[in-house]
Coordinates of C-alpha atoms in Angstrom, one line a residue:
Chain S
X2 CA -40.9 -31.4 183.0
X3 CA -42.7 -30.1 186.3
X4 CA -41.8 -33.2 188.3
X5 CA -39.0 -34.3 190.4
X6 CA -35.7 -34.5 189.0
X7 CA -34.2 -38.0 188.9
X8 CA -31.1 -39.2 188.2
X9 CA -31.3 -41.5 185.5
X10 CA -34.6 -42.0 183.4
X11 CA -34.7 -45.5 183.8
X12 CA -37.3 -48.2 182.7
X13 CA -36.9 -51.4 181.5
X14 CA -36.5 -50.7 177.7
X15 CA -33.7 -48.0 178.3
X16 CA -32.3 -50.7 181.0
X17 CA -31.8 -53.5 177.8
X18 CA -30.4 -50.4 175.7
X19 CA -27.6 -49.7 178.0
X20 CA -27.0 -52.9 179.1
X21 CA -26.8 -53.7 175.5
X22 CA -24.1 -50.7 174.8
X23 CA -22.0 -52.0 178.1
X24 CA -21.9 -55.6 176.6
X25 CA -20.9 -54.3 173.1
X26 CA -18.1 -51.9 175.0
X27 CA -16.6 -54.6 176.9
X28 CA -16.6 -57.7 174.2
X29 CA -15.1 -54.5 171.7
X30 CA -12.5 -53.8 174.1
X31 CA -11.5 -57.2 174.9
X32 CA -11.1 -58.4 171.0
X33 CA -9.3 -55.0 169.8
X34 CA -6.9 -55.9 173.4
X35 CA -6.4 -60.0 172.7
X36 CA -6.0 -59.3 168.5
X37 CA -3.4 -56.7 169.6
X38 CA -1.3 -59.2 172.4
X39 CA -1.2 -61.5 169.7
X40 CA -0.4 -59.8 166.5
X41 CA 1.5 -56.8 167.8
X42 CA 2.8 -58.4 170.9
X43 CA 5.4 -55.7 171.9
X44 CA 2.6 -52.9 172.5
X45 CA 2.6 -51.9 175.6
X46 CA -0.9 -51.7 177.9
X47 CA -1.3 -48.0 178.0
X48 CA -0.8 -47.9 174.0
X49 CA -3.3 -50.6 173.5
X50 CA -5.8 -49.1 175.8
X51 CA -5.4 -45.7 174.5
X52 CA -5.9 -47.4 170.4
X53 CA -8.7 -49.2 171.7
X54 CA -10.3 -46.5 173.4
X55 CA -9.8 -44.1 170.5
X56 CA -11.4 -46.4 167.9
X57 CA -14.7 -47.3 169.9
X58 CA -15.3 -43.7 170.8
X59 CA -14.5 -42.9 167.0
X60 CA -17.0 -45.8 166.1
X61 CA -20.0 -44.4 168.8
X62 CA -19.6 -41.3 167.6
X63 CA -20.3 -42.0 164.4
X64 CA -23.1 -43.7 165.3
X65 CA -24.3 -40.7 167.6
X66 CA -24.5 -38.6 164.7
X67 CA -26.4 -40.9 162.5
X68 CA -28.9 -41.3 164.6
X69 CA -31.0 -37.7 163.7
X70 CA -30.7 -38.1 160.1
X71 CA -31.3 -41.9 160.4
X72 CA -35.0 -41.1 162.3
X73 CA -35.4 -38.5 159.8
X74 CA -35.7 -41.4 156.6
X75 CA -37.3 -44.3 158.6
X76 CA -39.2 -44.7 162.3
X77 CA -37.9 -47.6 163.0
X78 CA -34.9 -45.7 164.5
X79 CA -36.6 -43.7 167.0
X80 CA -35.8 -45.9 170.2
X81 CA -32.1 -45.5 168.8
X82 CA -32.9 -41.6 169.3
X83 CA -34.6 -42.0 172.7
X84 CA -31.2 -43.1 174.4
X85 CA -29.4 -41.2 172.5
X86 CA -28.4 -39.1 175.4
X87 CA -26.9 -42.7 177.2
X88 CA -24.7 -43.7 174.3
X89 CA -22.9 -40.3 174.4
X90 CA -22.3 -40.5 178.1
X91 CA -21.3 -43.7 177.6
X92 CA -18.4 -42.4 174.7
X93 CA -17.0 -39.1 177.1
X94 CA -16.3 -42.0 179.6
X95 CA -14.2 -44.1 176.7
X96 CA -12.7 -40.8 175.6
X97 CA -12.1 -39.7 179.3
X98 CA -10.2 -43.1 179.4
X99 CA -8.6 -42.3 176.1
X100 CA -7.5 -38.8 177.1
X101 CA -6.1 -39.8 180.4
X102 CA -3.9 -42.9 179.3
X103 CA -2.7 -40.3 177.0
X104 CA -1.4 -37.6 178.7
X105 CA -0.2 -40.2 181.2
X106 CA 1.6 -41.9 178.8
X107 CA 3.1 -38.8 176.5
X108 CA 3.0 -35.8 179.4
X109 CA 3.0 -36.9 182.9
X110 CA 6.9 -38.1 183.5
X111 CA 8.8 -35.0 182.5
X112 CA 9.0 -32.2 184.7
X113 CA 6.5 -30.2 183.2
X114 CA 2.9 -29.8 184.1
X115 CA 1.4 -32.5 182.0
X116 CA -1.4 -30.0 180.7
X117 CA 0.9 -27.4 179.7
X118 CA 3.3 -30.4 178.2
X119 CA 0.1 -31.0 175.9
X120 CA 0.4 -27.7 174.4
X121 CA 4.0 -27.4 174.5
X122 CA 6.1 -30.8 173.3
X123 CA 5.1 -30.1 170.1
X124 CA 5.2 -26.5 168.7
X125 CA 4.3 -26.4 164.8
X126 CA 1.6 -24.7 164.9
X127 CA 2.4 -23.3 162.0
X128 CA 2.8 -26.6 160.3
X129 CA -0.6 -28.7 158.6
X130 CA 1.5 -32.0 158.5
X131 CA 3.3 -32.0 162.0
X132 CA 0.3 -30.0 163.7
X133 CA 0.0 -30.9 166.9
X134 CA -3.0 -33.2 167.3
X135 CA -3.5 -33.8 170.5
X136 CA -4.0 -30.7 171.3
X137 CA -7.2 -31.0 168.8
X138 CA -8.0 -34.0 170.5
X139 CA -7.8 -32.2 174.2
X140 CA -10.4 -29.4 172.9
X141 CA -12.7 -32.5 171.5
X142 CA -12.8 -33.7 175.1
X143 CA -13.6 -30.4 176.7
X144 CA -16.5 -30.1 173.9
X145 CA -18.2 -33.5 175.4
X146 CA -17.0 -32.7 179.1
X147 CA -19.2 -30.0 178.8
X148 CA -22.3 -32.0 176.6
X149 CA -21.6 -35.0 179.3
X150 CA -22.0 -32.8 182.5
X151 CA -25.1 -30.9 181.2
X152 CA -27.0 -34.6 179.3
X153 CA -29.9 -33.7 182.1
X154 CA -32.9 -32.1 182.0
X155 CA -32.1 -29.8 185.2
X156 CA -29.5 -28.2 182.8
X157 CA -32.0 -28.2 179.8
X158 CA -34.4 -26.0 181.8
X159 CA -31.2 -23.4 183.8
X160 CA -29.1 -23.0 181.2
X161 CA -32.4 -22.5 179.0
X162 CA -33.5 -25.3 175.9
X163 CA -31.6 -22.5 173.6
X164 CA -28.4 -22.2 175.2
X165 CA -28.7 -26.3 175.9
X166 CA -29.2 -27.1 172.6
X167 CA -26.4 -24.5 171.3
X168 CA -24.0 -26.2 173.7
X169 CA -24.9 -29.3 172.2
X170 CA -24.6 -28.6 168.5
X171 CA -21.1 -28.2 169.1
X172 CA -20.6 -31.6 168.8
X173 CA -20.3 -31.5 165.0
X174 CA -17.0 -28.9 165.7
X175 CA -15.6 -31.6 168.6
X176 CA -16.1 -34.5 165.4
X177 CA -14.2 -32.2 163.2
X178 CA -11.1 -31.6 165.9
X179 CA -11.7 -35.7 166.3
X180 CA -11.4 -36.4 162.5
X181 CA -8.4 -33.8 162.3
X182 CA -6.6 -35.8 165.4
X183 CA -6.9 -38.8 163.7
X184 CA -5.7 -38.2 160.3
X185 CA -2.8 -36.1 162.0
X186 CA -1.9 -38.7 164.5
X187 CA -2.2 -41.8 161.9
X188 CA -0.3 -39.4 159.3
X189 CA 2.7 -38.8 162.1
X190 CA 2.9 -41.9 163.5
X191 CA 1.2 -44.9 161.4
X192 CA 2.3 -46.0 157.6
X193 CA -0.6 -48.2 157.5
X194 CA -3.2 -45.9 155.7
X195 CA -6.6 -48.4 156.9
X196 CA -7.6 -45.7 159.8
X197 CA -7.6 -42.9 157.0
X198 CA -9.5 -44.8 154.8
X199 CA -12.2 -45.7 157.5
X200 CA -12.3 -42.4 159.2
X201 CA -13.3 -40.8 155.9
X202 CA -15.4 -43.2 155.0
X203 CA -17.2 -42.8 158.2
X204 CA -17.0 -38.9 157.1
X205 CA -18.7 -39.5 153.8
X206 CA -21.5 -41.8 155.1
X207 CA -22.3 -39.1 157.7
X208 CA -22.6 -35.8 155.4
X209 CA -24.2 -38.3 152.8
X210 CA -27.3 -39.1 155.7
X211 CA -27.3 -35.6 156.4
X212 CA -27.8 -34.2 153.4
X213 CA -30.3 -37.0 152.2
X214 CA -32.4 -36.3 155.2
X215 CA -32.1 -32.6 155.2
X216 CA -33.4 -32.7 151.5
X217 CA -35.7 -34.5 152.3
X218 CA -37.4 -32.1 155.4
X219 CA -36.7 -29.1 152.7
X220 CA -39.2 -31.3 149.7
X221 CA -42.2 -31.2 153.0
X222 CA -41.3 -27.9 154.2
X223 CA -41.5 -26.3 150.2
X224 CA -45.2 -27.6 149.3
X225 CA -47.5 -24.8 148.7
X226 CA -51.1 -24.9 149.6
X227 CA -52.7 -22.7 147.6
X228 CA -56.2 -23.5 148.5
X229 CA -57.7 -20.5 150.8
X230 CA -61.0 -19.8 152.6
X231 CA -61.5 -17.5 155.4
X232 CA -58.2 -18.2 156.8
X233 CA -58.2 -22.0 156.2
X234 CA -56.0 -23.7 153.8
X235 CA -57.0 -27.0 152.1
X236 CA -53.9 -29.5 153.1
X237 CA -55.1 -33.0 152.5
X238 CA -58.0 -35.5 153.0
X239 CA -59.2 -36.8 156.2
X240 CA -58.2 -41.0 155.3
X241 CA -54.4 -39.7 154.4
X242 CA -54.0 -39.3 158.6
X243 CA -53.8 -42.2 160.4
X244 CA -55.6 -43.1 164.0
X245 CA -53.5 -42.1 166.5
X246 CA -51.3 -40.0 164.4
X247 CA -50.3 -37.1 162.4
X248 CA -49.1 -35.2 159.3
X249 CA -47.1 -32.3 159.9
X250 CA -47.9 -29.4 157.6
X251 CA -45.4 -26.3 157.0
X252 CA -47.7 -22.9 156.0
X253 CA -46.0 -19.8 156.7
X254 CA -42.9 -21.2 157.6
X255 CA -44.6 -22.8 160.7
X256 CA -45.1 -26.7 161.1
X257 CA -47.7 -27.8 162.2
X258 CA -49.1 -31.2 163.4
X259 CA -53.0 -32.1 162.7
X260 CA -53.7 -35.2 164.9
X261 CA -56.6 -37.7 164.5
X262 CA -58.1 -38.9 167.7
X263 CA -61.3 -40.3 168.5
X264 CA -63.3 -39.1 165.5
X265 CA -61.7 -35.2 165.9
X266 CA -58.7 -34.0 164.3
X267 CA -56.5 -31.8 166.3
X268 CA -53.8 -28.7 165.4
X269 CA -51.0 -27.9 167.9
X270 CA -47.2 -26.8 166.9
X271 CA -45.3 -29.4 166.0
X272 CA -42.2 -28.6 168.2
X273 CA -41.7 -29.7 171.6
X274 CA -40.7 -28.3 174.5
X275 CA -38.5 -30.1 175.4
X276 CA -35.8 -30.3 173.2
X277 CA -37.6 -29.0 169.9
X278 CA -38.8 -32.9 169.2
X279 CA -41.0 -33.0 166.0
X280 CA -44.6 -33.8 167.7
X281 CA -46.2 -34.9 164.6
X282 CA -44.0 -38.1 164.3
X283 CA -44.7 -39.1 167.6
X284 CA -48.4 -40.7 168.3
X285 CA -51.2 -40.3 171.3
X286 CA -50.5 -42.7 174.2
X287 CA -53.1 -42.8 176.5
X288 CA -55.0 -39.7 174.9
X289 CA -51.7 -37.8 174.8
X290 CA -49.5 -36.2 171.8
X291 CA -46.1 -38.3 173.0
X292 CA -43.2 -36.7 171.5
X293 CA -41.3 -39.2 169.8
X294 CA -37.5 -37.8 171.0
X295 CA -38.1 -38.2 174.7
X296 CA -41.7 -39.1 175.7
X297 CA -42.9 -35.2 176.4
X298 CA -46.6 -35.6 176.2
X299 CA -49.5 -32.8 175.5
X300 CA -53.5 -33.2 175.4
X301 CA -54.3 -32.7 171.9
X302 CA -57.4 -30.2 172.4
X303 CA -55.6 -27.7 174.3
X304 CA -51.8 -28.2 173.9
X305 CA -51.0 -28.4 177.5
X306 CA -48.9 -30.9 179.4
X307 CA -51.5 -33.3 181.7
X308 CA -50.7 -31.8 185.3
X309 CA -48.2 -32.0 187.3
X310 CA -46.8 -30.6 184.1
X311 CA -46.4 -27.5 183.3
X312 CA -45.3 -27.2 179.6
X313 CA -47.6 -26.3 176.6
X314 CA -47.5 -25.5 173.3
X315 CA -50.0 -23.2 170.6
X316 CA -53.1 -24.7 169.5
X317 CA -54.8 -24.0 166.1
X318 CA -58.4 -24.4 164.6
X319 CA -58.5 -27.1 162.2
X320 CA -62.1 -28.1 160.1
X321 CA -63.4 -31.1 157.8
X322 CA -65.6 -29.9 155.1
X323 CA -66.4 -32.8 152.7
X324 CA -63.9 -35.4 153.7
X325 CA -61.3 -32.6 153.5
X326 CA -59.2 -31.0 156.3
X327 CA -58.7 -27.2 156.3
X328 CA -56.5 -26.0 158.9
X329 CA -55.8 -22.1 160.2
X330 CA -52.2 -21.2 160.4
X331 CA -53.2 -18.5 163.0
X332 CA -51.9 -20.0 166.3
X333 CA -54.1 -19.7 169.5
X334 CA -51.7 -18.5 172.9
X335 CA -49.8 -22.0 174.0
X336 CA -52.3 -23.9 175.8
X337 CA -55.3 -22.5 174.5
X338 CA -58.4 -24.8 174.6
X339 CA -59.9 -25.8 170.7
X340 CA -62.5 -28.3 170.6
X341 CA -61.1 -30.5 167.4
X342 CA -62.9 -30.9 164.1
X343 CA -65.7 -33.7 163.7
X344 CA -64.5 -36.1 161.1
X345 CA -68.3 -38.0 161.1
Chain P
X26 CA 6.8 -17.4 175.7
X27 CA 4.1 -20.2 174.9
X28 CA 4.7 -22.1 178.3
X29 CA 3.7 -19.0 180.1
X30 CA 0.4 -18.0 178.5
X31 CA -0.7 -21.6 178.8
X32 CA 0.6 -21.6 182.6
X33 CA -1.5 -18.7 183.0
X34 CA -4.7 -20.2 180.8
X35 CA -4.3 -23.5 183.1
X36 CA -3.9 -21.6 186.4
X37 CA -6.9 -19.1 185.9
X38 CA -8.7 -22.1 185.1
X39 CA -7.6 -24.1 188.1
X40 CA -8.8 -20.6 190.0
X41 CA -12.5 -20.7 187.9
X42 CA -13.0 -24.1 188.9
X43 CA -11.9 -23.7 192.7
X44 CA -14.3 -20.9 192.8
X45 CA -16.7 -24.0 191.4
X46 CA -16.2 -26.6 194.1
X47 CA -16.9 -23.8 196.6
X48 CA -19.9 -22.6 195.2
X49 CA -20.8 -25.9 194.6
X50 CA -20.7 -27.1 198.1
X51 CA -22.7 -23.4 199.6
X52 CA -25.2 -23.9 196.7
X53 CA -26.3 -27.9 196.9
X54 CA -26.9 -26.8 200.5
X55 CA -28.9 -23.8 200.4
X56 CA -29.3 -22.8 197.0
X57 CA -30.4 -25.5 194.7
X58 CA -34.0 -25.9 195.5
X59 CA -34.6 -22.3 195.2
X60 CA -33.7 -21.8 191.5
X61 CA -35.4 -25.0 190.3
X62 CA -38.7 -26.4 191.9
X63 CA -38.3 -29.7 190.0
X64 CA -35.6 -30.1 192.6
X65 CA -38.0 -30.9 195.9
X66 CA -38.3 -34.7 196.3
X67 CA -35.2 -35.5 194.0
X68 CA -33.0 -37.8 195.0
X69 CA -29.5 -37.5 196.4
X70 CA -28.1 -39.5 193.4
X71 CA -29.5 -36.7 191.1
X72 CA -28.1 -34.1 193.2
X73 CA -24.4 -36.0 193.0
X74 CA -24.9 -36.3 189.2
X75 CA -25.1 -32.7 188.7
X76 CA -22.1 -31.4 190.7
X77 CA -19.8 -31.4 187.6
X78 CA -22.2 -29.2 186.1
X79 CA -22.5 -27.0 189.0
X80 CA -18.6 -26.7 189.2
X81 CA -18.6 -25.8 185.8
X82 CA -21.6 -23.5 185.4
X83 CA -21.6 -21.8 188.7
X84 CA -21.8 -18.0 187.1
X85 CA -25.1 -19.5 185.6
X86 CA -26.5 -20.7 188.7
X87 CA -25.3 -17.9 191.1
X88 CA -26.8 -15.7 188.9
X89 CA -30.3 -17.6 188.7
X90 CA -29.8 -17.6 192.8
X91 CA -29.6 -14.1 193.3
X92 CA -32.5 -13.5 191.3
X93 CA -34.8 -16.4 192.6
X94 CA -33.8 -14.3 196.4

């Protein structure tokens, strides 16, 4: 937003959260390291770190990418989505571990830069079964290098949200190079199937989420409102919003969020600034719209950020007529004041 | 034939990200607070947390430098 940059977005929630992911890493690590010594005894460290590694980055991930569609079919997963940002920094620094023990392990004692070794021990290309998948594994890590490095808000407004968020949607290509370097490494390297089996089933229970959820956003986005005066559209009755909340409304191929406050109802966009965060699921704090995704906040009768802010979104004119709300898809300029409906 | 296109892939970008560090160093200095006002009154942690970026972005930056001149 307008404010000072700082370097982590601490408070005390997001303080539990991570201490919460650290504990998790470190007890993960230690049982995948002491079931290993004992059952497979004649491992050696780097191979054990680099397994371990491998399968907790594997399992964040596919936690990282539940989390939209998750928030999507239930609230209760929003404070998952507000740290979101956290957990994948946390996983680039397991995969940088990962990465690293590998090439030190498989490239660094011959004679041959260890990067170029990467691309070059193993040549079929041209081969599906003997592909060689580190190399998928190496363009993985450069896809969240670059989602790690830029996981601040001074790279959200430079590079510009578009860009950002285009940067950042490359992380479904790095899971597929990830999926692709597990099967191919289990496949040239294992005989025991169970990583196959789990890696797909972790594939199936992620396009499963997303497709639920994205059907579900297409049902809301495809109701028709028929009803028309002057510009208005009829699109439900004033008890169906809630104090403090909204209902998101899609006319035109725009959503739109009418918020009940106070006895008014209010109409502003429904995406954020910040990161394109779906304002009508979030609620007013402190007479503010509070995006649910990060905490962006915007006064409800004009759209605007509360100073020293500086972001705002378009307004619209929203009106109760017998218990009914009738809202103008026409948006007002961002930040344009609109003085709410009376519900009384 | 394949050792040498990736020598040259690995050096040119051992080259980009030199050119990085040295930006880097020039533009945390004199640069940074120009492009973004956000930046006035951050803290040095924030400006330490960004310098991967920086190395890696640098095009990006020098280009929003010149302009904010």
């Amino acid at each position: 937003m307008g404010a000072s940059y700082s370097a982590v977005g601490w408070n005390r929630q997001k303080k539990i959260y991570d201490w919460i992911i650290f504990s998790f890493c470190v007890v993960y690590l230690a049982t995948f390291i002491v079931l290993t010594a004992i059952f497979n005894p004649d491992y050696t460290f780097e191979t054990v770190l680099i397994r371990s590694t491998s399968t907790l980055a594997v399992l964040i991930l596919h936690v990282i990418l539940s989390i939209g569609p998750l928030t999507r079919l239930n609230k209760k997963f929003f404070p998952l989505l507000y740290n979101r940002r956290h957990l994948g920094v946390t996983m680039f620094c397991i995969i940088l571990v990962h990465g690293a023990f590998g090439i030190l392990q498989f490239h660094s004692l011959g004679n041959v830069n260890p990067f170029v070794s990467l691309f070059t021990s193993n040549t079929h290309y041209d081969s599906i079964a003997d592909f060689p998948f580190q190399a998928l594994g190496f363009f993985a890590l450069i896809i969240f290098f670059l989602m790690a490095i830029t996981s601040h808000d001074f790279w959200l407004h430079n590079l510009s949200p578009k860009i950002w968020k285009t940067l950042h949607m490359f992380v479904y290509l790095a899971y597929f190079l990830v999926v692709m370097h597990v099967m191919l490494g289990v496949i040239q390297y294992e005989t025991n199937p169970v990583f196959i089996i789990i890696m797909i089933i972790g594939a199936i229970t992620l396009i499963s989420l997303h497709l639920v959820a994205g059907l579900k956003e297409a049902r809301k986005d495809k109701i028709n409102y028929n009803l028309k005066e002057e510009g208005f559209v009829f699109v439900c009755g004033v008890t169906e919003i809630e104090e403090s909340r909204a209902k998101i409304f899609c006319i035109d191929k725009e959503r739109i969020a009418v918020y009940k406050h106070e006895d008014k109802l209010y109409a502003i966009h429904n995406v954020c600034k910040h990161q394109g965060g779906p304002l009508g699921e979030g609620k007013i704090i402190d007479g503010c719209i509070t995006c649910p995704w990060h905490g962006y906040q915007y006064l409800p009768q004009n759209g605007q950020s509360p100073p020293p802010f500086k972001e705002m979104v378009n307004t619209y004119d929203v009106k109760v007529k017998d218990n009914k709300v009738w809202l103008n898809p026409m948006p007002y300029a961002e930040g344009t004041e609109r003085p709410g409906a009376n519900i009384r | 034939m394949l050792i040498t296109f990736i020598s040259i892939i690995f050096i040119a970008t051992a080259i980009y990200l030199a050119a990085g560090i040295l930006f880097t160093i020039i533009f945390q200095a004199k640069g940074l607070s120009k492009i973004d006002e956000g930046v006035h009154g951050s803290s040095w942690a924030f400006k330490i947390i960004i310098i991967p970026g920086c190395i890696v972005f640098w095009p990006v930056l020098l280009r929003k430098w010149i302009r904010s001149k």
